[in-house]
XYZ file of C-alpha atoms in Angstrom:
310
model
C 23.773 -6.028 -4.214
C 23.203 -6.077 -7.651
C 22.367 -3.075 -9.368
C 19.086 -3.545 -10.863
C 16.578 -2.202 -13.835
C 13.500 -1.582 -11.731
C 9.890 -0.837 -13.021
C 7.436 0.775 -10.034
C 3.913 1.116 -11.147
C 2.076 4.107 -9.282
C 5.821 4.911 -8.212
C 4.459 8.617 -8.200
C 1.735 7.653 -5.446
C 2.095 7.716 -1.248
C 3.610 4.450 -0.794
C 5.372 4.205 -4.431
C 7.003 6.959 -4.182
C 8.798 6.003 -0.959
C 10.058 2.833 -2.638
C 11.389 4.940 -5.218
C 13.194 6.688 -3.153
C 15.016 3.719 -1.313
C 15.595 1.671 -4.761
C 17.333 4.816 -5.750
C 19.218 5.351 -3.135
C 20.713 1.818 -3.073
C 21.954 2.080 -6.906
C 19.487 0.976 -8.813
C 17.856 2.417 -12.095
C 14.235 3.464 -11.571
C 11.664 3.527 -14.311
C 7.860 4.809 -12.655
C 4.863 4.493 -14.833
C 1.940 6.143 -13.430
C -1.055 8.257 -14.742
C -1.123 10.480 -11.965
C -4.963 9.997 -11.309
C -3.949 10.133 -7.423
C -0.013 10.179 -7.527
C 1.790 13.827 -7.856
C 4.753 14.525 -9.779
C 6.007 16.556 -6.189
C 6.661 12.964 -4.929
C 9.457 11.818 -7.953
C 12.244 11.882 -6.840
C 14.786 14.027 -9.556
C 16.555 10.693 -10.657
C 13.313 8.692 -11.556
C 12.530 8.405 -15.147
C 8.114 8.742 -15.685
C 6.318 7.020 -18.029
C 2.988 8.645 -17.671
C 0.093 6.578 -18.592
C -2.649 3.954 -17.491
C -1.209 0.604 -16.989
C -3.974 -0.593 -19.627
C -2.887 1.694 -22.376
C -1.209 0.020 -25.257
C 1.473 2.535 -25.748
C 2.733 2.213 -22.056
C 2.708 -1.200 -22.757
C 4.496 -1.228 -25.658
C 7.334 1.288 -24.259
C 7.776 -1.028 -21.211
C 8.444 -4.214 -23.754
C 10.957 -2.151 -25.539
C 13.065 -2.041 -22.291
C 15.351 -3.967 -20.168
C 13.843 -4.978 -17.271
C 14.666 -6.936 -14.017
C 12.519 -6.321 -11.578
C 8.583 -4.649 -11.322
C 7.242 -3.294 -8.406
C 3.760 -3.176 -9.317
C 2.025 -1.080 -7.240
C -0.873 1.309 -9.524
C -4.258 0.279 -8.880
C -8.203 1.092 -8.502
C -7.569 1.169 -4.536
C -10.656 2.462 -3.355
C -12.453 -0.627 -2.006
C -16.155 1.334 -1.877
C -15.631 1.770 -5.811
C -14.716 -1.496 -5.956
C -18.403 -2.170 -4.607
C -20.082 -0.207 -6.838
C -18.533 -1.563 -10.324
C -16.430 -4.651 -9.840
C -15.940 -4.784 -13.206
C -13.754 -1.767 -13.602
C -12.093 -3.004 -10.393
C -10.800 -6.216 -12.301
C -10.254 -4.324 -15.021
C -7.483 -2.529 -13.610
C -6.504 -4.660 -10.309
C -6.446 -8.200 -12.094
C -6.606 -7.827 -16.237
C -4.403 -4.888 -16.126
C -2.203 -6.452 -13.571
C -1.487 -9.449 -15.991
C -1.114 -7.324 -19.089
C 1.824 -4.623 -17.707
C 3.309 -7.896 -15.810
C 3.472 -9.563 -19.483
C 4.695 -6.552 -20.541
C 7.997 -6.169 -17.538
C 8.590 -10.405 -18.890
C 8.595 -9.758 -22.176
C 11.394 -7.206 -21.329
C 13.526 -9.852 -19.381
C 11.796 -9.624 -15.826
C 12.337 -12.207 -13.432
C 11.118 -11.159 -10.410
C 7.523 -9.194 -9.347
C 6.660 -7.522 -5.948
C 3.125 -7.495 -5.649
C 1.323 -4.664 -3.600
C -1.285 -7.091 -1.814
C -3.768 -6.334 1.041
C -3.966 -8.180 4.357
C -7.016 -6.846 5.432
C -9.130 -6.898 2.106
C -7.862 -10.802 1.137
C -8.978 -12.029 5.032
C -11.736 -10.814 5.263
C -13.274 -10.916 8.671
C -10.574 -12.200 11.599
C -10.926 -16.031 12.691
C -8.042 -15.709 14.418
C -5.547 -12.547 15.516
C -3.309 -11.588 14.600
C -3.868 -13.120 10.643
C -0.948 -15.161 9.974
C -0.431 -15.810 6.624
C -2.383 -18.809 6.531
C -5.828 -17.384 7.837
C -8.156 -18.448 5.642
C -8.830 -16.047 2.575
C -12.225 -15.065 2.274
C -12.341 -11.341 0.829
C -15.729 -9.377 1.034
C -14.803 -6.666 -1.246
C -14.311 -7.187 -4.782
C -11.352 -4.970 -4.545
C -10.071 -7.955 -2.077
C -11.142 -10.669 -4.287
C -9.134 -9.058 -6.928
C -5.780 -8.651 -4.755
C -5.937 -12.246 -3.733
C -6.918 -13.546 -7.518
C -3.634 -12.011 -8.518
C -1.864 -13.790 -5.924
C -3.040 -17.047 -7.425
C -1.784 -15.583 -10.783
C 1.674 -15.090 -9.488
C 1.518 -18.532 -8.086
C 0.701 -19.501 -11.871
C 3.390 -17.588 -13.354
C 5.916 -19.169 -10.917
C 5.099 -22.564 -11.038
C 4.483 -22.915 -14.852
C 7.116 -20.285 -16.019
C 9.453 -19.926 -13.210
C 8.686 -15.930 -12.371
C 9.875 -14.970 -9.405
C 7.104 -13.432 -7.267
C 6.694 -11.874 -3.679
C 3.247 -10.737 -2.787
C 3.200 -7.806 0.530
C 0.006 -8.205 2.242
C -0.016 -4.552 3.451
C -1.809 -3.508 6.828
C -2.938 0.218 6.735
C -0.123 1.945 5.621
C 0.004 6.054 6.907
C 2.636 8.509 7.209
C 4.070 11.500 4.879
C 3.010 11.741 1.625
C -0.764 10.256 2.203
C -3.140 11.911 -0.007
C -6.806 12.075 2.006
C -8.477 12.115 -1.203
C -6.707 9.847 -3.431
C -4.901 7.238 -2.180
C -7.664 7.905 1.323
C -6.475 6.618 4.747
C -7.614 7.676 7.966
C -4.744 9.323 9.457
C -3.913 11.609 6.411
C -8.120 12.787 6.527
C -7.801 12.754 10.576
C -4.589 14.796 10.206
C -5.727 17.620 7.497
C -9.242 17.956 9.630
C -7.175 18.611 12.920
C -4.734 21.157 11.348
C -7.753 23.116 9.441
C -10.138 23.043 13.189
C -12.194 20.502 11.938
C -14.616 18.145 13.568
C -13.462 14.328 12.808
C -15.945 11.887 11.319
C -16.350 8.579 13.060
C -17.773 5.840 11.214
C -20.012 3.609 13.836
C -18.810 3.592 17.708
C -15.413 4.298 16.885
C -14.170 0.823 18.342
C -13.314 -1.068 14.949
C -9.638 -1.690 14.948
C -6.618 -1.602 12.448
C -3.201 -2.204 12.226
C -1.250 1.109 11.037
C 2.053 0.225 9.573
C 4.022 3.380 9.084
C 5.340 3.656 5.251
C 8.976 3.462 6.705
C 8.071 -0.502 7.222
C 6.588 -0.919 4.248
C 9.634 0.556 2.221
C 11.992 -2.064 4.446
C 10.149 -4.887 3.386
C 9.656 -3.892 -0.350
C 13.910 -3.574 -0.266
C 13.972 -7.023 1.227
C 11.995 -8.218 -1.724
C 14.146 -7.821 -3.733
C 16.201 -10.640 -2.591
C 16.269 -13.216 -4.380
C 15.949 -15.722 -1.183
C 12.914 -13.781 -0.622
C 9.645 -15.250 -2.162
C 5.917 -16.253 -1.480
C 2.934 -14.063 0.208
C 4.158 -12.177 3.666
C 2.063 -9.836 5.824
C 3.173 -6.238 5.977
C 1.981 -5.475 9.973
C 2.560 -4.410 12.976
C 0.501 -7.385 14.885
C -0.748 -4.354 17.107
C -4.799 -3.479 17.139
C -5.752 -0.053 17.043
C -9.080 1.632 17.741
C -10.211 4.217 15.945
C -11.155 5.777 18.779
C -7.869 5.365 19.865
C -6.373 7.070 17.082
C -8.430 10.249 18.109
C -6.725 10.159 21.400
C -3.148 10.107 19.623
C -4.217 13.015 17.400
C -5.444 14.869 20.731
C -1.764 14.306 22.363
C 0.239 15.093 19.348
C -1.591 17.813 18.307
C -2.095 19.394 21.328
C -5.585 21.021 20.756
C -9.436 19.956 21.349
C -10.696 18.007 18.898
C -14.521 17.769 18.519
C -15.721 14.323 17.055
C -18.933 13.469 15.477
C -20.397 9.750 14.733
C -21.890 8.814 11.527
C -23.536 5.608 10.969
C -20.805 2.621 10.310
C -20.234 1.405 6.827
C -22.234 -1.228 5.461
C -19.840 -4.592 5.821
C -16.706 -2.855 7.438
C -14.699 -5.357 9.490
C -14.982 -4.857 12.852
C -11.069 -5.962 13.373
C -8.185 -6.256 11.211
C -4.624 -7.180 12.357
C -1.593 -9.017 10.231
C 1.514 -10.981 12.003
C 4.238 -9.427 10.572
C 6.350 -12.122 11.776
C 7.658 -14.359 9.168
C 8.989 -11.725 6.902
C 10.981 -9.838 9.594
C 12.423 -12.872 10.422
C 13.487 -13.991 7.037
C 14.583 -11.161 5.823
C 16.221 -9.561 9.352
C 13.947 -6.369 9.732
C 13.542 -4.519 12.630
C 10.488 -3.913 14.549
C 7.812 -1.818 13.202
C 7.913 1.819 14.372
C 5.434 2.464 17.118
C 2.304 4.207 16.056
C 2.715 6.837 18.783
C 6.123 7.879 16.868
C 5.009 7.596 13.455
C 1.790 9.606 13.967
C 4.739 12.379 15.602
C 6.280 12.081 12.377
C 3.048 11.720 9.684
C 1.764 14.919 11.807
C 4.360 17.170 11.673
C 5.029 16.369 7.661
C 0.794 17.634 7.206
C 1.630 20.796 9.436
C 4.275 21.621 7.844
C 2.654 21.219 4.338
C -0.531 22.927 5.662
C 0.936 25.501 7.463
């Protein structure tokens, strides 16, 4: 493969970092730009070169324009979709008008190509049919979802009119090392730091809403197939495997080994009740292998927290 000039925004968060690591490791020049509002500079790797700032502030932009670019990763964003809620407006302020303006910014520097860090679940919206293919309808109830799937249309734009190259990853719940439980939140990396410290787990509702877990392993495979040039469009990111919640507490009992007390709270106003993506078409195109099992990647997540915790 080409070696290649690559730009990863929030390259110093969980899943960012990962892809850093891989683009790295195949040859290629990294550049991360990241504010470190939930990233850590523990997760750069040593050969990674930081820009550290928003992706809205003029002199990151202006630094990334200066440069010679191939390839973005964009992956910084406002990612907490109950934020989202309360102030949409500083949701698209980040997630679609700062999108656009460090995007503009990686073109103007000679960019062809842009992986986009979508979100399955958020751009659905509740399941008509399971697992969501690709072309479930897209009918987001979050304005954190509505923003993901607005910069898909963007993208669309940008190719059609200007002939960008674009791949947008529709991600399923990504977990493993790495996972911050208060920044970048998921609920194995809270389940997992509550176990370790003897505490009781919080269960939103009756516990029987299900996700798809994708382990981060998966997600850094198919964000090194994007950069293929053969490789273009929107593709899920999943395992096509539902997961209670409930469920989840039973892994966490048999990897952990100890008794785990659980409490239920009342569910979350306008939480799906299911969530799934067909991972399919993207594994297929690009050759991947099947996701790793949840059972083994919760073995793995777990003992990364225990030994970080420990």
């Amino acid at each position: 493969m080409q070696k290649l000039s690559v730009v990863v925004t929030g390259g110093a968060g969980f899943i960012g970092s990962h892809i850093v690591d891989a683009y790295l490791a195949l040859g290629h020049h990294v550049l991360v730009v990241d504010d470190l509002s939930s990233g850590s500079r523990e997760n750069l790797h040593r050969d990674a070169e930081l820009i550290e700032g928003d992706i809205r502030d003029e002199k990151v932009l202006a630094r990334l324009t200066s440069l010679k670019i191939d390839v973005i990763s964009h992956h910084a964003a406002q990612a907490d979709v109950r934020r989202s809620v309360a102030d949409p407006a500083f949701d698209a302020d980040v997630n679609i008008v700062g999108s656009l303006r460090v995007i503009q910014a990686a073109v103007k520097a000679g960019a062809r190509r842009v992986i986009f860090a979508s979100s399955g679940g958020a751009i659905y919206g509740e399941p008509e049919t399971f697992p969501q293919r690709e072309d479930h309808p897209r009918v987001p109830v979050s304005p954190y979802g509505c923003a993901k799937l607005a910069m898909e249309t963007y993208l669309n734009y940008l190719r059609i009119v200007h002939g960008l190259e674009s791949v947008a990853l529709r991600y399923a719940n990504v977990y493993g090392p790495r996972q911050n439980s208060r920044g970048e939140a998921g609920v194995v990396a809270i389940f997992a730091e509550r176990v370790l410290k003897g505490e009781t787990l919080i269960v939103n509702g009756s516990g029987e809403q299900t996700r798809d877990f994708i382990h981060v392993s998966d997600v850094v495979r198919a964000n090194v197939a994007a950069l293929q040039p053969d490789v273009s469009g929107s593709f899920n990111v999943g395992t096509g495997v539902e997961t209670a919640l409930n469920e989840v507490v039973d892994a966490f009992r048999a990897v952990s080994r100890r008794e785990i007390r659980v409490e239920h709270a009342e569910a979350r106003r306008g939480e799906q009740l299911r969530s799934v993506l067909d991972g399919a078409a993207l594994r297929a195109m690009a050759q991947l292998p099947e996701p790793l099992a949840f059972s083994d990647g919760l073995e793995q997540t777990f003992r990364w927290f225990e030994e970080r915790l420990s």
